[in-house]
Amino acid sequence: MTIESELLDFAQDLRWNDIPKSVRDVVVALTGDAIANAISGRGAPDSLAVEAASRDLYGPGESTVIAGGRTSLVGAVGVNAFQVTAQTMCDVYRPGLCHVTPEVVPAALGVAEVRDADGQTLLTAVAAGLEATVRLCSAFKLSGVSRTGWHSPGIAGALGASVTTGLLNGLDATALAGCFGLAGAQSGGTFASMGTMAVKFHQLRGAQAAVIAALHAGRGLVGSSKFLARVTVGSFVRFRINLNRTCC
């Protein structure tokens, strides 16, 4: 079994009622916190510029911009991700130096809206994405990836959020693995962006990468199923353990 398949098997097997109540409460709280941050972030100096650029790039549509209007799916996910992180008040997984909800929650909300997913399905997918992201962050730190200058939201965030979007799109095991690989193919961002608004762009692109990956994988275009093969991930495996200890 590969590292990727163990992670994705965990995600596909996850059921809301199997998650400990304490963790379910955290998932609900983090989702609500992300939405509240997006409402606050609507007033951030660059949010309207991000929305204008998104409309230019992706066109109109019917997806919801939190505290705003409607635009395309990819555009709305990007704007919402930016708004969640714009005031730098969202969650942070400190061991991985990663804001997690800006990538996972806007991607989840965007796809759930299009797919008309119910609340439990949405929150289960969010839980899987949060879990995947923080474990990827941990693995990257232990393997030395983070010491080379890579910023985790654009990498671990994109990969973790792709678990969420893949589940919400109902991808089978093969397509979900391909979705994960496509998200990895789009991942990026380094600490060179620190001190500029470009650091927020890592979260924005992480969320969008997950949506783009899932849409392509659902149409049969998939990425590598062994994207993590070149990363040394000593304590990375064993995803089926104690969810009480994670989710930021």
XYZ file of C-alpha atoms in Angstrom:
248
model
C 0.000 0.000 0.000
C 1.371 3.416 -0.948
C 1.325 6.455 1.300
C -1.171 8.101 -1.035
C -3.533 5.117 -1.080
C -3.533 4.862 2.704
C -4.410 8.519 3.045
C -7.146 8.350 0.422
C -8.572 5.074 1.750
C -8.858 6.766 5.130
C -10.702 9.685 3.570
C -13.120 7.562 1.552
C -13.907 5.345 4.534
C -14.548 8.270 6.869
C -18.097 8.634 8.179
C -19.365 11.543 10.254
C -20.707 9.387 13.058
C -17.407 7.505 13.321
C -15.537 10.710 14.146
C -15.274 11.384 17.910
C -17.722 14.050 19.028
C -14.910 16.275 20.278
C -13.438 16.308 16.781
C -16.821 16.849 15.118
C -17.238 19.892 17.349
C -13.844 21.223 16.237
C -14.705 20.688 12.561
C -17.975 22.593 12.967
C -16.216 25.367 14.883
C -13.425 25.702 12.330
C -15.902 25.797 9.454
C -17.900 28.507 11.186
C -14.716 30.374 12.065
C -13.598 30.316 8.427
C -16.926 31.763 7.287
C -16.754 34.468 9.976
C -13.227 35.341 8.867
C -14.401 35.543 5.269
C -17.106 38.008 6.268
C -14.509 40.105 8.080
C -12.046 39.693 5.221
C -14.560 41.172 2.822
C -13.493 44.532 4.151
C -9.768 43.937 3.742
C -7.985 46.363 1.395
C -7.261 43.880 -1.393
C -10.413 41.735 -1.368
C -12.270 43.685 -4.030
C -9.182 43.688 -6.255
C -8.949 39.914 -5.896
C -12.613 39.590 -6.834
C -12.217 41.857 -9.852
C -9.236 39.849 -11.061
C -11.146 36.618 -10.523
C -14.034 37.874 -12.638
C -11.629 38.873 -15.390
C -9.941 35.482 -15.277
C -12.861 33.109 -14.743
C -15.959 35.002 -15.818
C -19.435 35.144 -14.298
C -21.303 32.322 -12.628
C -23.664 31.302 -9.856
C -21.239 30.437 -7.047
C -21.453 32.455 -3.841
C -18.844 34.949 -2.701
C -19.185 35.163 1.071
C -20.662 38.568 2.010
C -20.616 39.408 -1.705
C -22.381 38.444 -4.892
C -21.960 35.521 -7.276
C -19.310 34.540 -9.783
C -17.762 31.410 -11.282
C -16.930 28.407 -9.101
C -13.138 28.745 -9.346
C -13.375 32.510 -8.971
C -15.615 32.347 -5.893
C -13.429 29.734 -4.226
C -10.373 31.931 -4.740
C -12.058 35.072 -3.439
C -13.455 33.241 -0.423
C -10.078 31.696 0.352
C -8.469 35.126 0.215
C -11.159 36.626 2.430
C -10.743 33.874 5.037
C -7.044 34.655 5.400
C -7.040 38.380 4.551
C -7.102 39.595 8.166
C -4.738 36.827 9.364
C -7.230 35.826 12.040
C -7.985 32.316 10.764
C -6.725 29.052 12.266
C -3.091 28.027 12.172
C -1.502 24.611 12.539
C 1.652 25.890 14.167
C 3.850 22.777 13.804
C 3.465 23.102 10.031
C 3.167 26.910 9.874
C -0.012 26.390 7.900
C -3.344 28.174 7.853
C -5.550 25.205 6.999
C -9.137 26.405 6.685
C -8.499 28.952 3.880
C -7.683 26.110 1.506
C -10.115 23.453 2.723
C -13.307 25.289 3.688
C -13.811 27.594 0.652
C -13.100 24.691 -1.702
C -15.603 22.567 0.210
C -18.287 25.251 0.252
C -17.892 25.949 -3.455
C -18.176 22.329 -4.547
C -20.919 21.546 -2.019
C -22.982 24.420 -3.398
C -22.652 23.150 -6.965
C -23.335 19.537 -5.946
C -26.132 20.489 -3.531
C -24.430 18.416 -0.821
C -26.057 18.170 2.591
C -24.404 19.506 5.722
C -23.147 16.188 7.018
C -21.534 15.330 3.690
C -19.911 18.757 3.604
C -18.544 18.526 7.139
C -17.248 14.974 6.658
C -15.304 16.102 3.599
C -13.995 19.115 5.517
C -12.860 16.828 8.343
C -10.995 14.610 5.881
C -9.325 17.608 4.257
C -8.270 19.148 7.557
C -6.896 15.829 8.725
C -4.995 15.230 5.520
C -3.518 18.721 5.490
C -2.152 18.681 9.030
C -0.675 15.206 8.567
C 0.966 16.299 5.335
C 2.362 19.347 7.159
C 3.745 17.096 9.858
C 5.300 14.776 7.309
C 6.857 17.610 5.349
C 8.371 19.045 8.512
C 9.795 15.705 9.595
C 11.106 14.951 6.116
C 12.861 18.287 5.807
C 10.689 19.646 2.985
C 9.719 22.715 4.993
C 13.371 23.514 5.727
C 14.017 24.035 2.025
C 11.815 27.133 2.020
C 8.474 25.794 0.815
C 5.395 27.361 2.415
C 2.917 24.702 3.435
C -0.492 26.294 2.582
C 0.248 26.196 -1.133
C 1.495 22.623 -0.982
C -0.042 20.664 1.897
C -3.111 22.905 1.682
C -3.672 22.184 -1.992
C -3.239 18.456 -1.465
C -5.440 18.314 1.620
C -8.164 20.395 0.017
C -8.125 18.082 -3.011
C -9.161 15.252 -0.707
C -12.175 17.363 0.261
C -13.139 18.323 -3.287
C -12.583 14.796 -4.570
C -14.919 13.370 -1.946
C -17.597 15.987 -2.597
C -17.412 15.249 -6.318
C -17.942 11.543 -5.609
C -14.710 10.425 -7.250
C -13.857 6.731 -7.105
C -10.530 5.545 -5.703
C -8.644 5.843 -8.995
C -9.992 9.294 -9.797
C -9.411 10.502 -6.229
C -5.771 9.449 -6.439
C -5.507 11.279 -9.748
C -7.171 14.331 -8.231
C -4.583 14.317 -5.452
C -1.820 14.106 -8.029
C -3.251 16.979 -10.077
C -3.436 19.155 -6.973
C 0.187 18.337 -6.300
C 1.093 19.292 -9.844
C -0.309 22.778 -9.174
C 1.109 23.211 -5.679
C 3.733 25.780 -4.831
C 4.760 28.833 -2.843
C 7.847 29.666 -0.820
C 8.700 31.798 2.175
C 10.019 34.401 -0.246
C 6.446 35.718 -0.205
C 6.464 36.431 3.526
C 5.846 40.089 4.286
C 3.806 40.606 1.127
C 0.197 39.900 0.188
C 1.523 37.155 -2.059
C 1.610 34.928 1.013
C -2.195 35.060 0.982
C -2.063 34.001 -2.642
C -0.704 30.619 -1.523
C -3.945 29.917 0.309
C -6.043 31.243 -2.571
C -4.262 29.066 -5.104
C -4.290 26.060 -2.796
C -8.074 26.169 -2.635
C -8.468 26.763 -6.360
C -5.988 24.000 -7.213
C -8.135 21.501 -5.329
C -11.279 22.468 -7.232
C -9.517 22.468 -10.591
C -7.982 19.067 -9.824
C -11.314 17.509 -8.886
C -13.101 18.862 -11.956
C -10.425 17.495 -14.268
C -10.180 14.157 -12.484
C -13.944 13.787 -12.749
C -13.562 14.099 -16.519
C -10.864 11.450 -16.666
C -7.730 13.598 -16.628
C -5.684 12.487 -13.655
C -2.279 13.181 -12.174
C 0.319 10.887 -10.662
C -0.986 8.439 -8.069
C 2.459 8.527 -6.442
C 2.996 12.245 -6.090
C 4.633 11.840 -2.679
C 6.991 9.073 -3.772
C 10.062 11.316 -3.709
C 9.332 12.716 -0.255
C 10.848 10.960 2.747
C 7.934 10.593 5.107
C 9.077 8.437 7.993
C 6.089 8.852 10.324
C 3.652 9.796 7.583
C 1.755 6.539 7.261
C -0.866 5.277 9.750
C -3.714 7.609 8.989
C -6.335 5.464 10.696
C -5.531 6.680 14.198
C -6.844 8.907 16.952
C -8.640 11.746 15.252
C -8.943 13.378 18.662
C -5.417 14.710 18.311
C -5.713 16.545 15.015
C -7.809 19.084 13.133
C -5.644 22.015 14.245
